[in-house]
Short mmCIF file of C-alpha atoms in Angstrom, two decimals:
data_model
loop_
_atom_site.label_atom_id
_atom_site.label_comp_id
_atom_site.label_asym_id
_atom_site.label_seq_id
_atom_site.Cartn_x
_atom_site.Cartn_y
_atom_site.Cartn_z
CA MET A 1 19.48 -7.20 22.29
CA LEU A 2 18.58 -4.03 19.66
CA VAL A 3 16.66 -1.59 20.91
CA ALA A 4 15.66 2.15 19.38
CA ASP A 5 14.72 5.67 21.04
CA PRO A 6 11.91 4.92 21.88
CA ASP A 7 11.22 8.45 21.00
CA VAL A 8 11.89 8.20 16.97
CA SER A 9 9.26 4.93 15.64
CA ALA A 10 7.13 6.18 13.19
CA MET A 11 8.53 5.62 9.07
CA ARG A 12 6.84 7.01 6.10
CA LEU A 13 8.96 3.49 3.75
CA CYS A 14 9.50 2.98 0.44
CA THR A 15 10.69 2.48 -2.85
CA PHE A 16 12.42 4.70 -5.02
CA GLU A 17 14.14 4.48 -8.14
CA ILE A 18 17.80 5.65 -9.54
CA LYS A 19 19.65 5.65 -12.32
CA THR A 20 22.78 4.51 -12.42
CA SER A 21 25.39 3.04 -15.14
CA LEU A 22 24.05 0.11 -14.68
CA GLY A 23 20.79 0.42 -15.46
CA ARG A 24 18.01 1.22 -13.05
CA HIS A 25 17.37 0.08 -9.70
CA HIS A 26 15.13 0.18 -6.81
CA ARG A 27 16.32 0.43 -3.12
CA LEU A 28 14.56 0.39 -0.17
CA GLY A 29 13.51 4.38 1.61
CA ALA A 30 12.36 6.42 4.24
CA VAL A 31 10.70 9.62 3.03
CA THR A 32 12.17 12.02 6.05
CA ALA A 33 13.02 15.66 6.67
CA GLU A 34 16.35 15.23 5.69
CA GLY A 35 15.65 13.93 2.58
CA ILE A 36 14.97 10.12 0.92
CA VAL A 37 17.03 8.16 2.89
CA ASP A 38 18.91 5.15 1.20
CA LEU A 39 19.21 2.34 4.37
CA ASN A 40 20.57 -0.38 3.24
CA PHE A 41 23.64 2.24 2.59
CA ALA A 42 22.51 4.43 5.33
CA CYS A 43 22.90 1.55 7.35
CA ALA A 44 26.08 0.23 6.16
CA TRP A 45 28.20 4.05 7.04
CA LEU A 46 26.42 3.68 10.30
CA LEU A 47 28.00 0.52 11.43
CA PHE A 48 31.43 1.33 9.47
CA GLN A 49 31.68 4.76 12.08
CA GLN A 50 31.26 1.50 14.79
CA GLY A 51 33.35 0.00 13.83
CA GLU A 52 32.08 -2.73 11.90
CA THR A 53 35.26 -4.47 9.89
CA ARG A 54 32.43 -6.04 6.58
CA PRO A 55 29.57 -3.24 6.97
CA GLN A 56 28.21 -3.24 3.40
CA ILE A 57 27.81 -7.44 4.01
CA VAL A 58 26.56 -6.83 7.52
CA ALA A 59 24.12 -3.91 6.65
CA ASP A 60 22.51 -7.26 3.88
CA ALA A 61 21.79 -9.37 6.37
CA VAL A 62 20.32 -7.15 8.90
CA LEU A 63 18.69 -4.23 6.82
CA PRO A 64 18.28 -5.73 3.09
CA GLY A 65 17.95 -2.93 0.96
CA ASN A 66 14.48 -3.93 -0.90
CA MET A 67 11.12 -3.62 0.63
CA LEU A 68 9.77 -7.31 0.66
CA GLN A 69 12.55 -8.87 2.52
CA PHE A 70 13.16 -5.45 4.57
CA LEU A 71 9.72 -7.36 5.87
CA GLN A 72 10.94 -10.39 6.22
CA SER A 73 13.51 -9.17 8.24
CA GLY A 74 11.22 -8.59 11.26
CA GLU A 75 12.07 -6.66 14.04
CA THR A 76 16.08 -6.95 13.44
CA GLY A 77 15.14 -5.06 9.78
CA ARG A 78 12.67 -2.19 11.76
CA VAL A 79 15.29 -2.31 14.58
CA HIS A 80 17.90 -1.39 12.70
CA ALA A 81 15.95 1.36 10.31
CA LEU A 82 15.06 3.21 12.96
CA ARG A 83 18.95 3.35 14.52
CA THR A 84 19.90 4.40 11.91
CA LEU A 85 17.38 6.56 11.07
CA GLU A 86 18.45 8.38 14.43
CA ALA A 87 21.97 8.95 13.72
CA ILE A 88 21.04 10.30 9.97
CA LYS A 89 19.87 12.86 11.32
CA VAL A 90 22.04 13.64 13.90
CA ALA A 91 24.95 13.40 10.94
CA THR A 92 26.20 16.25 9.83
CA LYS A 93 26.74 17.01 5.56
CA GLU A 94 30.26 17.00 5.66
CA HIS A 95 30.00 13.37 7.24
CA LEU A 96 27.10 11.71 5.14
CA GLN A 97 29.94 9.66 3.33
CA GLY A 98 28.75 5.96 2.50
CA VAL A 99 30.20 3.27 2.17
CA ASN A 100 32.54 2.89 -1.62
CA GLU A 101 31.05 6.53 -1.61
CA THR A 102 27.23 5.25 -1.89
CA THR A 103 24.77 8.50 -1.63
CA LEU A 104 22.46 7.84 1.46
CA VAL A 105 20.55 10.45 1.13
CA TYR A 106 18.66 12.17 -2.22
CA PHE A 107 16.76 15.55 -2.26
CA PRO A 108 13.19 14.13 -3.94
CA ASP A 109 13.55 15.05 -7.38
CA GLN A 110 16.77 13.35 -7.71
CA VAL A 111 15.01 9.46 -7.54
CA LYS A 112 11.73 8.97 -8.33
CA LEU A 113 8.85 6.61 -6.29
CA GLY A 114 8.07 3.75 -6.91
CA THR A 115 5.03 1.48 -6.04
CA PRO A 116 6.12 0.85 -2.37
CA LEU A 117 5.65 -3.06 -2.08
CA PRO A 118 6.47 -3.61 -5.79
CA ASN A 119 6.54 -7.92 -5.30
CA PRO A 120 3.58 -8.55 -2.43
CA ASN A 121 2.74 -11.70 -1.49
CA SER A 122 -1.06 -11.79 -2.32
CA VAL A 123 -3.53 -9.14 -2.27
CA ARG A 124 -6.42 -10.03 -0.41
CA ASP A 125 -9.10 -7.22 -0.95
CA PHE A 126 -12.38 -7.31 1.76
CA PHE A 127 -15.68 -5.49 1.07
CA ALA A 128 -15.69 -3.78 4.14
CA PHE A 129 -17.90 -0.11 3.81
CA GLU A 130 -21.65 -1.11 3.67
CA ASP A 131 -23.06 1.99 2.29
CA HIS A 132 -20.44 1.26 -1.16
CA VAL A 133 -22.22 -2.96 -0.39
CA LYS A 134 -25.69 -1.75 -0.32
CA MET A 135 -25.26 0.59 -3.90
CA GLY A 136 -23.25 -2.79 -5.78
CA PHE A 137 -26.38 -4.42 -4.70
CA ASP A 138 -29.38 -2.26 -5.01
CA LYS A 139 -27.87 -1.32 -8.74
CA ARG A 140 -28.07 -5.03 -9.25
CA GLY A 141 -31.63 -4.64 -7.65
CA GLU A 142 -30.55 -7.26 -5.25
CA PRO A 143 -30.94 -7.07 -1.27
CA MET A 144 -28.43 -7.55 0.81
CA PRO A 145 -27.12 -10.54 2.03
CA PRO A 146 -27.22 -11.26 5.37
CA GLU A 147 -24.10 -13.12 5.43
CA TRP A 148 -22.10 -10.17 4.29
CA TYR A 149 -22.73 -8.79 8.90
CA GLU A 150 -21.70 -12.78 9.51
CA ILE A 151 -18.23 -12.88 8.19
CA PRO A 152 -15.77 -10.46 6.62
CA VAL A 153 -15.89 -11.48 3.31
CA TYR A 154 -12.51 -10.83 1.02
CA TYR A 155 -11.28 -12.10 -2.60
CA LYS A 156 -7.58 -12.19 -4.17
CA SER A 157 -6.24 -10.04 -6.50
CA GLY A 158 -3.37 -10.11 -8.96
CA HIS A 159 -0.39 -9.98 -7.21
CA HIS A 160 1.88 -9.30 -10.33
CA ASN A 161 0.62 -6.44 -11.64
CA ILE A 162 1.83 -3.70 -8.93
CA ILE A 163 2.17 0.27 -10.13
CA GLY A 164 2.74 2.74 -8.01
CA THR A 165 2.56 6.76 -7.55
CA ASP A 166 3.41 8.89 -11.18
CA GLU A 167 2.67 5.50 -12.78
CA ASP A 168 0.33 5.77 -16.01
CA VAL A 169 -1.87 3.25 -15.92
CA LEU A 170 -3.64 0.96 -19.15
CA TRP A 171 -6.80 0.77 -20.16
CA PRO A 172 -6.97 -2.59 -20.81
CA SER A 173 -8.46 -3.53 -24.26
CA PHE A 174 -11.06 -5.39 -22.83
CA THR A 175 -13.11 -3.00 -20.90
CA GLU A 176 -15.17 0.01 -21.94
CA ARG A 177 -16.25 0.94 -18.38
CA PHE A 178 -12.93 2.12 -16.57
CA ASP A 179 -13.09 2.68 -12.81
CA TYR A 180 -11.06 3.49 -9.95
CA GLU A 181 -11.77 2.56 -6.00
CA LEU A 182 -10.61 4.27 -3.11
CA GLU A 183 -8.90 1.89 -0.96
CA LEU A 184 -6.71 2.31 2.68
CA ALA A 185 -4.63 -0.17 3.25
CA VAL A 186 -2.25 -2.45 5.01
CA VAL A 187 0.55 -4.46 4.55
CA ILE A 188 1.24 -7.31 6.88
CA GLY A 189 4.96 -7.36 8.80
CA LYS A 190 4.79 -10.50 10.55
CA SER A 191 4.31 -14.43 9.65
CA GLY A 192 0.86 -15.80 11.82
CA ARG A 193 -2.04 -18.01 12.19
CA ASN A 194 -5.01 -18.09 14.05
CA ILE A 195 -5.28 -14.45 15.00
CA PRO A 196 -7.23 -13.09 17.51
CA LYS A 197 -8.01 -9.95 16.49
CA THR A 198 -6.76 -8.37 20.21
CA GLU A 199 -3.14 -9.34 18.74
CA ALA A 200 -3.84 -8.75 15.09
CA GLY A 201 -2.23 -5.09 15.41
CA GLN A 202 0.87 -6.43 16.06
CA TYR A 203 0.94 -8.16 12.23
CA ILE A 204 -0.01 -5.13 10.80
CA ALA A 205 3.53 -3.63 8.99
CA GLY A 206 2.18 -0.11 7.72
CA TYR A 207 -0.37 1.67 5.93
CA THR A 208 -0.87 3.06 2.17
CA VAL A 209 -3.61 4.06 -0.42
CA MET A 210 -4.88 1.74 -2.69
CA ASN A 211 -6.31 2.38 -6.27
CA ASP A 212 -8.40 -1.16 -7.18
CA PHE A 213 -8.79 -0.32 -10.79
CA SER A 214 -11.14 -1.75 -12.19
CA ALA A 215 -13.49 -2.70 -15.11
CA ARG A 216 -17.11 -2.69 -14.32
CA ASP A 217 -18.76 -4.34 -17.74
CA ILE A 218 -16.46 -7.69 -17.16
CA GLN A 219 -16.71 -7.56 -12.96
CA ARG A 220 -21.04 -7.13 -13.97
CA LYS A 221 -20.53 -10.51 -16.42
CA GLU A 222 -18.12 -12.52 -13.94
CA MET A 223 -20.53 -11.56 -11.30
CA LYS A 224 -23.66 -13.13 -13.13
CA VAL A 225 -21.98 -16.00 -13.32
CA ARG A 226 -21.34 -15.57 -9.28
CA LEU A 227 -17.39 -16.31 -9.49
CA GLY A 228 -15.22 -12.86 -9.20
CA PRO A 229 -14.36 -10.65 -9.09
CA ALA A 230 -10.87 -11.93 -12.09
CA LYS A 231 -10.47 -10.43 -14.53
CA GLY A 232 -12.27 -7.13 -13.72
CA LYS A 233 -9.78 -6.33 -11.44
CA ASP A 234 -6.72 -8.79 -11.59
CA TRP A 235 -5.39 -6.33 -14.53
CA CYS A 236 -3.79 -3.51 -12.51
CA THR A 237 -3.77 -2.07 -8.56
CA ALA A 238 -2.06 1.72 -7.38
CA ILE A 239 -0.21 1.17 -3.97
CA GLY A 240 1.78 4.27 -2.75
CA PRO A 241 2.96 7.06 -2.37
CA VAL A 242 4.59 5.21 0.91
CA LEU A 243 4.05 3.07 3.00
CA VAL A 244 3.67 4.08 7.10
CA THR A 245 4.00 2.69 9.41
CA ALA A 246 1.85 1.99 12.44
CA ASP A 247 3.44 4.38 14.77
CA GLU A 248 2.63 7.26 12.66
CA ILE A 249 -1.39 6.71 11.82
CA GLY A 250 -2.18 6.47 15.64
CA SER A 251 -5.86 4.80 15.41
CA PRO A 252 -6.50 3.80 11.10
CA ASN A 253 -10.16 4.35 11.82
CA ASP A 254 -10.07 7.68 11.50
CA LEU A 255 -8.62 9.20 8.16
CA ARG A 256 -10.31 11.57 5.52
CA MET A 257 -10.48 9.55 2.46
CA THR A 258 -10.66 11.71 -1.39
CA ALA A 259 -10.84 10.81 -4.90
CA ARG A 260 -10.29 13.29 -7.39
CA VAL A 261 -10.21 13.53 -11.02
CA ASN A 262 -8.00 16.44 -12.78
CA GLY A 263 -8.27 18.16 -9.72
CA GLU A 264 -12.17 17.78 -8.85
CA THR A 265 -13.68 16.14 -6.08
CA TRP A 266 -15.84 13.24 -7.06
CA SER A 267 -15.36 11.49 -3.91
CA GLU A 268 -15.10 11.75 -0.44
CA GLY A 269 -15.51 9.42 2.79
CA ASN A 270 -13.63 8.35 6.10
CA SER A 271 -12.57 5.13 7.32
CA ARG A 272 -14.67 5.33 10.09
CA ALA A 273 -17.44 4.03 8.76
CA MET A 274 -16.14 0.71 8.04
CA TYR A 275 -17.88 -1.60 8.84
CA TRP A 276 -15.24 -4.58 9.24
CA LYS A 277 -11.68 -2.91 10.73
CA PHE A 278 -8.53 -4.93 9.91
CA ASP A 279 -7.96 -6.05 13.23
CA GLN A 280 -11.23 -8.33 12.42
CA MET A 281 -9.73 -8.83 8.86
CA ILE A 282 -6.89 -10.36 10.55
CA GLU A 283 -8.58 -12.22 12.14
CA PHE A 284 -11.16 -13.91 9.48
CA LEU A 285 -7.93 -14.73 6.80
CA SER A 286 -5.66 -16.18 9.22
CA LEU A 287 -8.14 -19.54 10.17
CA ASP A 288 -6.25 -22.51 9.50
CA ASP A 289 -4.31 -19.66 7.44
CA THR A 290 -0.77 -18.08 7.24
CA ILE A 291 -0.51 -14.73 6.48
CA LEU A 292 3.05 -13.36 5.44
CA PRO A 293 5.05 -10.25 5.74
CA GLY A 294 4.34 -8.67 2.26
CA ASP A 295 0.56 -9.09 1.65
CA ILE A 296 -1.25 -6.24 0.83
CA ILE A 297 -4.70 -5.96 2.76
CA GLY A 298 -7.26 -4.02 1.54
CA SER A 299 -10.58 -2.47 3.05
CA GLY A 300 -12.47 -2.10 -0.15
CA THR A 301 -14.15 0.70 -1.69
CA VAL A 302 -15.04 3.52 0.86
CA GLY A 303 -18.82 4.88 0.15
CA THR A 304 -18.76 6.93 -2.42
CA GLY A 305 -15.70 5.87 -3.67
CA CYS A 306 -15.69 4.40 -7.10
CA GLY A 307 -17.13 6.00 -10.26
CA LEU A 308 -19.42 3.05 -10.07
CA GLU A 309 -21.52 4.99 -7.13
CA LEU A 310 -21.66 8.52 -9.10
CA ASN A 311 -22.27 6.83 -12.69
CA ARG A 312 -19.62 9.02 -13.27
CA TRP A 313 -16.43 7.63 -15.92
CA VAL A 314 -12.80 8.12 -16.27
CA LYS A 315 -11.40 8.76 -19.32
CA PRO A 316 -7.89 7.85 -21.22
CA GLY A 317 -5.61 11.68 -20.38
CA ASP A 318 -7.90 11.66 -17.32
CA VAL A 319 -5.69 12.02 -13.89
CA ILE A 320 -6.55 9.80 -10.47
CA GLU A 321 -5.61 11.35 -7.20
CA LEU A 322 -6.30 8.90 -4.56
CA GLU A 323 -5.75 10.52 -0.83
CA ILE A 324 -5.82 9.62 3.05
CA GLU A 325 -5.01 11.82 5.55
CA LYS A 326 -1.59 10.99 7.05
CA ILE A 327 -0.35 9.00 4.00
CA GLY A 328 -0.50 11.41 1.14
CA VAL A 329 -1.35 10.99 -2.91
CA LEU A 330 -1.78 8.09 -4.76
CA ARG A 331 -1.76 9.69 -8.77
CA ASN A 332 -2.12 7.37 -11.29
CA ARG A 333 -2.86 8.70 -15.39
CA VAL A 334 -4.80 6.70 -17.13
CA VAL A 335 -3.75 6.07 -20.64
CA ARG A 336 -5.26 4.28 -23.24
CA PRO A 337 -2.22 2.13 -25.80
#
């Protein structure tokens, strides 16, 4: 059985893009003090140092080079990643030459961070912050439904339209009311079904920042017919800049959350205001249903965490920065084609 150093269990995982003579490639990485480590190539390097005769083939099996396959590899991948990072930390620079002369560690300016999970299995977004929910019903002139306090409701968003930090978000042709939403999200790292909330934490691979971009005018029409949101949300979601493992986050229930537009603070909140916690969401979501590694679960918008609540609207050319304590800044520029 593989065992990692118990004192080194936290990781800041990413997907980074590199340019090669064969085109652009996206690789699983870890952001460290040494730089951005290519986990798959570094694992092959470590296996070679330990005498493995087929290091790259074995590394591809135990620590794949993309995020979704890494999550699907479960405990095997996690332990190999931790052991690899331990070895990189103590290695001297002259020994950091990968198998087949691959690069193991990059400086941040040598690569571009993408969305940590480019191809999630699903995106389910909850409605967990009471202040935000109340505001929405107030604006529609409707009372707060008592059912909201009975179950943690969610909707399914477009899992194929995911972008990362420092990527442009395109203003859809069908809306005049573009909005951001400041959210905390978890990524599932383990399959499960009918999971009690007391065990839900075991299924969380890590945490990231999520911007649930919204077309408010289309969303308003959808909600009037009591269906959706769908077109008002599905066209784009941003997550990033990294996926921070639960070990590094500690409690997810006391994280500062901030949104800035063109450097001006528009929204401030804290994850402690979540009425429904992630363990409750996972318990409800998995009732007679299976969650899978690579599923994304959003918290919903923190109170004041969108332009709709503030009656302020982003414009083409604006730069939106969402920041959550211990995770980082998710930055996107709004571009109208």
